[in-house]
XYZ file of C-alpha atoms in Angstrom:
566
model
C 0.010 0.018 0.021
C 1.374 3.368 -1.026
C 0.189 6.460 0.851
C 0.921 9.826 -0.784
C 0.552 12.950 1.388
C -0.066 15.747 -1.087
C 0.294 19.441 -0.213
C -2.764 21.244 1.074
C -5.076 23.033 -1.347
C -8.465 24.704 -1.347
C -9.175 23.982 -4.988
C -8.186 21.746 -7.923
C -7.632 24.985 -9.897
C -4.007 25.401 -8.856
C -2.591 28.845 -8.088
C 0.824 27.691 -6.821
C 3.215 24.819 -7.462
C 2.271 22.946 -4.338
C -1.433 23.201 -5.216
C -0.602 21.890 -8.681
C 1.139 18.874 -7.144
C -1.994 18.152 -5.064
C -4.320 18.567 -8.052
C -2.238 16.331 -10.324
C -1.929 13.633 -7.641
C -5.658 13.537 -6.980
C -6.717 13.486 -10.661
C -3.962 11.113 -11.793
C -2.498 13.748 -14.117
C 0.955 12.882 -12.758
C 0.695 9.434 -14.401
C -0.338 7.420 -11.301
C -4.103 6.918 -10.922
C -4.953 6.576 -7.190
C -7.294 3.857 -5.948
C -8.549 6.116 -3.185
C -8.519 9.939 -2.728
C -8.855 11.189 0.878
C -10.241 14.675 1.109
C -9.424 16.221 4.488
C -12.282 18.443 5.591
C -12.068 20.924 8.434
C -15.334 20.789 10.418
C -14.907 24.444 11.450
C -14.856 25.602 7.822
C -16.968 22.952 6.134
C -18.315 25.105 3.258
C -14.775 25.712 1.970
C -13.958 22.011 2.285
C -17.129 21.120 0.399
C -16.058 23.268 -2.557
C -12.893 21.152 -2.959
C -14.850 17.979 -2.426
C -17.367 19.097 -5.074
C -14.537 19.587 -7.577
C -13.198 16.143 -6.764
C -16.635 14.555 -7.216
C -17.518 16.395 -10.426
C -17.891 14.148 -13.467
C -14.596 13.536 -15.213
C -12.453 14.956 -12.417
C -11.200 11.560 -11.266
C -10.619 8.233 -12.922
C -13.777 6.140 -12.854
C -12.191 3.533 -10.570
C -11.021 5.986 -7.891
C -13.005 5.965 -4.635
C -13.370 9.092 -2.452
C -13.172 9.087 1.315
C -13.613 12.134 3.646
C -11.472 12.588 6.719
C -13.312 15.000 9.028
C -10.955 16.878 11.331
C -11.223 19.704 13.895
C -14.379 18.272 15.374
C -13.361 19.359 18.883
C -12.865 22.956 17.713
C -16.186 22.874 15.921
C -17.986 21.708 18.996
C -16.386 24.601 20.905
C -18.268 26.875 18.443
C -21.534 25.009 18.912
C -21.386 22.944 15.732
C -23.175 19.593 16.193
C -22.045 17.983 12.951
C -20.600 14.455 13.230
C -19.056 12.067 10.751
C -22.134 9.787 10.469
C -24.442 12.687 9.608
C -22.088 14.045 6.921
C -21.626 10.544 5.490
C -25.380 9.989 5.191
C -25.767 13.333 3.406
C -22.878 12.865 0.985
C -23.283 9.156 0.362
C -19.593 8.789 0.975
C -17.448 7.144 3.728
C -16.658 9.876 6.284
C -14.342 9.201 9.249
C -13.739 11.592 12.126
C -10.065 11.814 12.949
C -7.821 13.790 15.330
C -4.248 13.741 13.953
C -2.843 15.144 17.223
C -4.105 12.299 19.374
C -4.347 9.606 16.657
C -8.047 9.063 17.306
C -9.871 7.687 14.270
C -6.729 6.870 12.295
C -7.286 3.071 12.646
C -10.866 3.482 11.408
C -9.667 5.601 8.474
C -7.150 2.909 7.598
C -9.905 0.225 7.657
C -12.052 2.278 5.286
C -9.166 2.812 2.884
C -8.389 -0.886 2.470
C -11.991 -2.054 2.555
C -13.824 -2.952 -0.634
C -16.282 -0.123 -0.120
C -18.915 0.922 -2.669
C -18.587 4.125 -4.600
C -20.519 7.373 -4.183
C -24.246 6.919 -3.573
C -25.265 10.550 -3.023
C -25.683 13.545 -5.428
C -22.780 15.106 -7.125
C -22.181 18.354 -9.011
C -23.517 18.469 -12.540
C -20.099 19.506 -13.851
C -16.792 20.969 -12.762
C -18.048 24.434 -13.524
C -17.789 26.748 -10.551
C -21.518 27.548 -10.529
C -22.420 23.844 -10.442
C -19.940 23.159 -7.632
C -21.293 26.041 -5.563
C -24.827 24.917 -6.176
C -24.019 21.388 -5.004
C -22.280 22.826 -1.943
C -25.381 24.864 -1.073
C -27.551 21.756 -1.471
C -25.374 19.747 0.927
C -25.371 22.541 3.493
C -29.167 22.871 3.262
C -29.521 19.157 3.834
C -27.285 19.288 6.903
C -29.330 22.169 8.283
C -28.428 23.415 11.784
C -25.730 20.763 12.231
C -23.142 23.058 10.582
C -24.366 26.334 12.037
C -22.162 27.634 14.843
C -23.810 29.280 17.807
C -22.719 32.839 18.386
C -20.183 32.618 21.187
C -16.825 34.071 21.909
C -14.149 31.381 22.218
C -10.701 31.602 23.763
C -9.209 31.895 20.284
C -11.474 34.829 19.535
C -10.475 36.588 22.689
C -6.743 36.045 22.121
C -6.958 37.144 18.508
C -8.814 40.288 19.459
C -5.551 41.455 21.038
C -2.883 39.456 19.237
C -3.868 40.470 15.718
C -3.394 44.142 16.530
C 0.062 45.119 15.204
C 1.002 47.074 18.329
C 0.471 43.907 20.350
C 1.234 41.180 17.829
C 4.614 42.499 16.672
C 6.122 42.831 20.173
C 4.789 39.403 21.089
C 6.395 37.987 17.957
C 9.645 39.627 18.954
C 9.402 38.112 22.411
C 8.740 34.682 20.932
C 11.815 34.941 18.726
C 13.874 36.184 21.716
C 12.772 33.195 23.752
C 13.736 30.867 20.929
C 17.157 32.513 20.777
C 17.560 32.177 24.543
C 16.749 28.470 24.395
C 19.202 27.949 21.520
C 22.063 29.803 23.216
C 21.595 28.919 26.854
C 19.777 25.602 27.199
C 21.935 23.656 24.737
C 25.376 25.004 25.771
C 26.018 22.487 28.613
C 24.876 19.550 26.462
C 27.040 20.595 23.536
C 30.046 21.054 25.817
C 29.395 17.610 27.349
C 29.272 15.994 23.923
C 32.588 17.638 23.015
C 34.238 16.343 26.188
C 32.872 12.905 25.650
C 34.223 12.803 22.062
C 37.669 14.037 23.276
C 37.700 11.343 25.961
C 36.777 8.660 23.425
C 39.475 9.857 21.106
C 42.166 9.533 23.766
C 40.841 6.038 24.532
C 40.681 4.849 20.951
C 43.871 6.346 19.500
C 46.343 4.020 21.307
C 44.226 0.971 20.503
C 44.226 1.484 16.708
C 46.669 -0.913 15.002
C 48.932 0.030 12.180
C 50.770 3.311 11.435
C 50.050 6.412 13.546
C 48.240 8.097 10.661
C 45.499 5.455 10.750
C 44.684 6.412 14.324
C 44.780 10.051 13.352
C 42.340 9.456 10.493
C 39.874 7.580 12.674
C 40.124 9.898 15.692
C 40.789 13.375 14.219
C 38.813 12.730 11.086
C 35.949 10.283 11.467
C 35.337 10.554 15.265
C 35.704 14.336 15.216
C 33.154 14.539 12.445
C 30.679 12.295 14.264
C 31.167 14.365 17.394
C 30.440 17.577 15.517
C 27.238 16.121 14.191
C 26.107 14.883 17.606
C 26.924 18.185 19.261
C 24.411 19.930 16.953
C 21.531 17.604 17.659
C 20.459 19.203 21.005
C 20.519 22.654 19.391
C 18.551 21.497 16.369
C 16.025 19.560 18.502
C 15.213 22.719 20.456
C 14.878 24.862 17.330
C 12.864 22.279 15.406
C 10.693 21.574 18.473
C 9.935 25.273 18.997
C 8.986 25.736 15.357
C 6.797 22.657 15.490
C 5.017 23.959 18.612
C 4.457 27.375 17.074
C 3.114 25.814 13.880
C 0.925 23.209 15.566
C -0.517 25.696 18.041
C -1.804 27.916 15.246
C 0.465 30.824 16.131
C 2.469 30.910 12.862
C -0.690 31.671 10.909
C -1.168 34.721 13.154
C 2.429 35.792 12.389
C 1.510 35.946 8.718
C -1.485 38.181 9.444
C 0.196 40.575 11.864
C 3.266 41.027 9.646
C 1.342 41.342 6.392
C 1.238 45.146 6.390
C 4.954 45.456 7.059
C 6.132 43.034 4.391
C 3.783 44.489 1.780
C 6.240 47.338 1.372
C 8.675 44.723 -0.034
C 6.088 43.577 -2.530
C 5.192 40.461 -0.476
C 2.382 39.382 1.779
C 2.404 37.908 5.251
C 2.768 34.367 3.937
C 6.375 35.166 3.074
C 7.137 35.465 6.775
C 6.584 31.731 7.339
C 9.451 30.453 5.199
C 11.654 33.272 6.567
C 10.913 32.162 10.121
C 11.648 28.549 9.115
C 15.010 29.787 7.824
C 16.083 30.384 11.413
C 15.713 26.624 11.895
C 17.292 25.525 8.588
C 17.581 27.282 5.216
C 16.850 24.113 3.189
C 13.269 23.479 4.340
C 12.688 27.215 4.361
C 13.496 27.357 0.626
C 11.172 24.374 0.056
C 8.425 26.337 1.871
C 8.586 29.147 -0.673
C 6.584 26.924 -3.002
C 3.481 27.912 -1.022
C 3.768 31.480 -2.315
C 1.510 31.872 -5.385
C 3.699 34.294 -7.383
C 6.917 32.948 -8.989
C 8.666 36.326 -8.557
C 7.744 36.376 -4.872
C 9.167 32.865 -4.527
C 12.389 34.032 -6.202
C 12.721 37.121 -3.990
C 12.159 35.221 -0.729
C 14.365 32.339 -1.902
C 17.285 34.737 -2.524
C 17.169 36.328 0.942
C 16.460 33.192 2.982
C 20.182 32.316 3.208
C 20.645 35.490 5.273
C 18.415 34.096 7.988
C 20.691 32.753 10.702
C 20.360 29.037 10.968
C 21.589 27.160 14.114
C 24.753 26.053 12.272
C 26.002 29.640 12.216
C 25.030 30.140 15.865
C 27.863 27.946 17.084
C 30.368 30.055 15.139
C 28.911 33.216 16.606
C 29.265 31.808 20.112
C 32.826 30.707 19.519
C 34.011 34.045 18.130
C 32.064 36.159 20.645
C 33.467 34.080 23.559
C 36.952 34.563 22.146
C 36.902 38.342 21.687
C 34.237 39.693 24.086
C 33.409 36.900 26.529
C 31.568 39.223 28.905
C 29.232 40.368 26.078
C 28.857 37.137 24.124
C 25.049 37.028 24.391
C 24.829 40.653 23.115
C 26.980 39.815 20.137
C 24.794 36.843 19.268
C 21.603 38.897 19.649
C 23.161 41.646 17.409
C 24.011 38.970 14.809
C 20.368 37.891 14.709
C 19.238 41.504 14.407
C 21.792 42.034 11.584
C 20.318 38.906 9.910
C 16.861 40.488 9.899
C 18.307 43.753 8.569
C 20.062 41.909 5.783
C 16.875 40.054 4.840
C 14.847 43.222 4.735
C 17.573 45.231 3.038
C 18.225 42.595 0.448
C 14.498 42.207 -0.305
C 14.224 45.977 -0.676
C 17.088 46.057 -3.193
C 15.730 43.091 -5.169
C 12.234 44.595 -5.180
C 13.663 47.660 -6.974
C 15.960 45.803 -9.390
C 15.321 42.169 -10.227
C 11.576 42.003 -9.448
C 10.551 45.652 -9.577
C 7.098 44.905 -10.980
C 6.115 42.584 -8.117
C 2.737 43.507 -6.588
C 1.302 41.414 -3.728
C -2.193 40.033 -3.833
C -4.582 40.394 -0.944
C -3.860 37.971 1.872
C -6.569 35.352 2.283
C -5.540 32.928 5.052
C -7.509 30.535 7.245
C -6.770 31.043 10.902
C -7.065 27.734 12.742
C -8.191 27.736 16.343
C -5.471 27.704 18.904
C -4.475 24.219 19.959
C -2.394 22.570 22.566
C 0.379 20.941 20.517
C 0.368 17.199 20.711
C 3.440 15.793 22.442
C 3.626 12.771 20.182
C 3.278 14.768 16.985
C 5.925 17.272 18.153
C 8.286 14.464 19.075
C 7.829 12.834 15.687
C 8.447 16.160 13.958
C 11.655 16.705 15.947
C 12.833 13.149 15.294
C 12.131 13.292 11.602
C 13.887 16.657 11.122
C 16.914 15.656 13.200
C 17.139 12.343 11.328
C 17.020 14.289 8.047
C 19.838 16.494 9.296
C 21.965 13.485 10.212
C 21.308 11.860 6.817
C 21.683 14.978 4.680
C 24.187 17.104 6.532
C 25.794 14.551 8.868
C 27.410 12.564 6.086
C 28.655 15.765 4.430
C 30.128 16.998 7.734
C 31.888 13.731 8.413
C 33.199 13.458 4.877
C 34.333 17.085 4.914
C 36.280 16.682 8.143
C 37.870 13.473 6.842
C 38.949 15.332 3.672
C 40.161 18.133 5.917
C 42.254 15.706 7.938
C 43.736 14.320 4.749
C 44.676 17.763 3.541
C 46.288 18.419 6.918
C 48.112 15.063 6.838
C 49.442 15.207 3.261
C 52.768 17.081 2.905
C 53.399 19.391 -0.025
C 56.904 20.432 0.949
C 59.725 18.971 3.015
C 60.425 15.363 3.870
C 57.542 14.707 6.175
C 55.640 11.509 6.817
C 51.928 11.300 6.160
C 50.084 12.342 9.312
C 53.150 13.943 10.806
C 53.503 17.257 8.935
C 53.500 20.871 10.111
C 50.320 22.589 8.858
C 52.370 25.130 6.952
C 53.815 22.294 4.846
C 50.452 20.543 4.312
C 48.013 20.772 1.394
C 45.530 22.451 3.679
C 48.057 25.042 4.739
C 48.933 25.815 1.129
C 45.323 26.537 0.224
C 44.587 28.498 3.346
C 47.754 30.586 3.102
C 46.894 31.403 -0.480
C 43.429 32.685 0.355
C 44.176 34.517 3.644
C 45.520 37.771 2.077
C 42.105 38.386 0.457
C 40.713 38.752 3.995
C 43.350 41.233 5.174
C 41.120 44.353 4.741
C 38.743 42.757 7.211
C 41.529 41.984 9.732
C 41.279 38.248 9.010
C 44.593 37.626 7.256
C 45.077 34.303 9.052
C 45.268 30.930 7.414
C 43.355 29.187 10.242
C 40.362 31.452 9.644
C 40.605 31.418 5.834
C 40.746 27.587 5.740
C 37.793 27.263 8.137
C 35.678 29.635 6.045
C 36.373 27.530 2.939
C 35.123 24.421 4.639
C 32.086 26.409 5.812
C 30.834 26.549 2.280
C 30.292 22.811 2.516
C 28.493 23.130 5.811
C 28.574 25.929 8.367
C 28.763 23.302 11.114
C 32.246 22.432 9.916
C 33.855 25.819 10.676
C 34.308 25.207 14.385
C 35.573 21.676 13.766
C 37.979 22.927 11.094
C 39.425 25.517 13.485
C 39.751 22.940 16.213
C 41.574 20.543 13.950
C 43.855 23.216 12.488
C 44.927 24.521 15.879
C 45.326 21.061 17.368
C 47.720 20.087 14.563
C 49.490 23.438 14.428
C 50.539 23.572 18.120
C 52.378 20.711 19.895
C 50.757 19.501 23.081
C 51.470 21.729 26.052
C 52.641 24.679 23.929
C 50.774 27.911 23.321
C 47.083 28.607 24.148
C 45.201 25.748 25.758
C 41.657 26.282 24.418
C 40.143 26.928 21.023
C 38.881 30.359 22.083
C 42.398 31.360 23.237
C 43.871 30.136 19.994
C 41.350 32.129 17.954
C 41.829 35.271 20.054
C 45.623 35.072 19.594
C 45.278 34.607 15.813
C 42.878 37.561 15.464
C 45.083 39.739 17.605
C 47.987 39.162 15.199
C 45.969 39.370 11.920
C 44.275 42.596 12.970
C 47.325 44.364 14.355
C 45.934 44.370 17.889
C 42.263 45.014 17.044
C 41.067 41.529 17.780
C 37.566 42.608 18.875
C 36.917 44.485 15.619
C 38.292 41.533 13.609
C 36.140 39.082 15.592
C 33.016 41.166 14.872
C 33.983 41.279 11.207
C 34.296 37.480 11.243
C 30.809 37.176 12.723
C 29.375 39.403 9.946
C 31.262 37.512 7.280
C 29.923 34.129 8.539
C 26.410 35.627 8.718
C 26.399 36.965 5.152
C 28.641 34.831 2.966
C 27.933 31.945 0.645
C 25.505 29.390 2.237
C 26.146 25.716 2.620
C 26.083 23.459 -0.413
C 22.744 21.935 0.669
C 21.166 25.387 0.499
C 22.786 26.174 -2.837
C 21.540 22.809 -4.161
C 17.997 23.645 -3.127
C 18.221 27.057 -4.736
C 19.435 25.392 -7.898
C 16.548 22.935 -7.845
C 13.972 25.682 -7.365
C 15.403 28.545 -9.461
C 18.031 27.048 -11.770
C 21.859 26.830 -11.849
C 22.475 30.379 -13.038
C 20.434 31.954 -10.215
C 22.030 29.727 -7.596
C 25.604 30.509 -8.713
C 25.014 34.198 -9.037
C 23.343 34.295 -5.663
C 26.232 32.516 -3.955
C 28.744 34.871 -5.522
C 26.652 37.886 -4.655
C 26.418 36.892 -1.006
C 30.203 36.394 -0.933
C 30.713 39.933 -2.235
C 28.257 41.358 0.292
C 29.909 39.476 3.135
C 33.397 40.699 2.216
C 32.202 44.305 1.866
C 30.367 44.268 5.193
C 33.199 42.572 7.042
C 35.729 45.149 5.768
C 33.375 47.942 6.775
C 32.894 46.532 10.291
C 36.591 46.041 10.843
C 37.736 49.375 9.421
C 35.183 51.281 11.512
C 35.573 49.051 14.577
C 39.307 49.471 14.874
C 38.935 53.251 14.948
C 36.548 53.168 17.896
């Protein structure tokens, strides 16, 4: 049995790519004729659901062998509004199988599964005369008349109504949104720090335990410990951070709050030629740029999707957060939280500024349509659904980014271990004589105007194009190889501070802030570039990556040159 979960849509007349996917899947236009089509109907907005159902049931819309089943959701919210409709009543009126389900608790899912696999009869009730809009609306009115008072809500003020009366006012909603984002930032920077430090110490302890036990030449142990194990440790150290961010986003989405964000921010983003729906993928970008880019497909205008897709990489994902924390702790440890908060604010400024520039150049004729968005009632997020969402997203990160990180750090170790000059053995070579050192030393002078003329930093930034998570690991590896045990600074932050002090001529703080800005703005990870290429084409993805690199270099130089004078 194959179950295909199509994107949500209100109509088979598609207005966006995701709606087109749903329409093609239901009608079999994608080449695969479904045996059963399940129409999910919201009991709180039944007339709108019936319009879609009427289009599905219209003659010629589906293959003659395809059965139709209705999954009736939001029954608890409908009852809170006084709606007495139930699945049996709707089934009798439609002449179709109707099953009441609650996806958050799982209630009704077994019954739905039984109906899907049963050899049930086809439709026995009336259907629209044709797929013409007038016929569909007439059929919808007939069904609603037959249901009578069962679908009529009693006039009452619910908790959602009372909350929305305040929260949808911009002077309340925008500050609340700011507080929500601040709370998410606090969780990401404070709650995960002890766990990430603990994972780092555990990996270091395992490395010291494994290295002497590895048979063969010393370089084999170095490859396994400093390459593979270090890569795995880097991946594992990010999981607590990602779990919190993904969990917070899932809670905000499942509770119904993210839909309110679109409404309350609609007026502000309209000045950029967008509507409030664009805020949702931008918010997702703070969790991960890749799914945020995918979410742009919900925007109905292709130019709006392009504009949002080009600025999403400037939203600060958790991978960059670890670099911010490292640099801020190295140069201004007493104000590290302020630096991180400023980086997030700069991220928002870059997104808005970049969209403003694109609106007046690349997509100057973009005009937003009116925002029409269903506001679901507020819900208490289901623990099981939230846990599944966190698990699925973290597993996707491990599969997609984890292998890239491990592979990158293994390649990095190889570059560090392979000599290019001198008579050194593999795995026992000064970094300056290694392949990595040669590449890093060659690129470092380009960063001199930003106070970052240091091969450690230049090499780490190169690896950051593969995955921003690798930057910290690359710095750790480079410093660990560069300094013999017991010589020089004892921690990574001390190493970095000493390097920036030298490369900046004594203005380490200004150079550190320039590094934060560079990491914020420069070329995104290859996964993000790949998704941009898939959505917008190779030319757009390449030009976007080069453009971000130019913006990052310019801003970093500006920050350093001004900062060192203060």
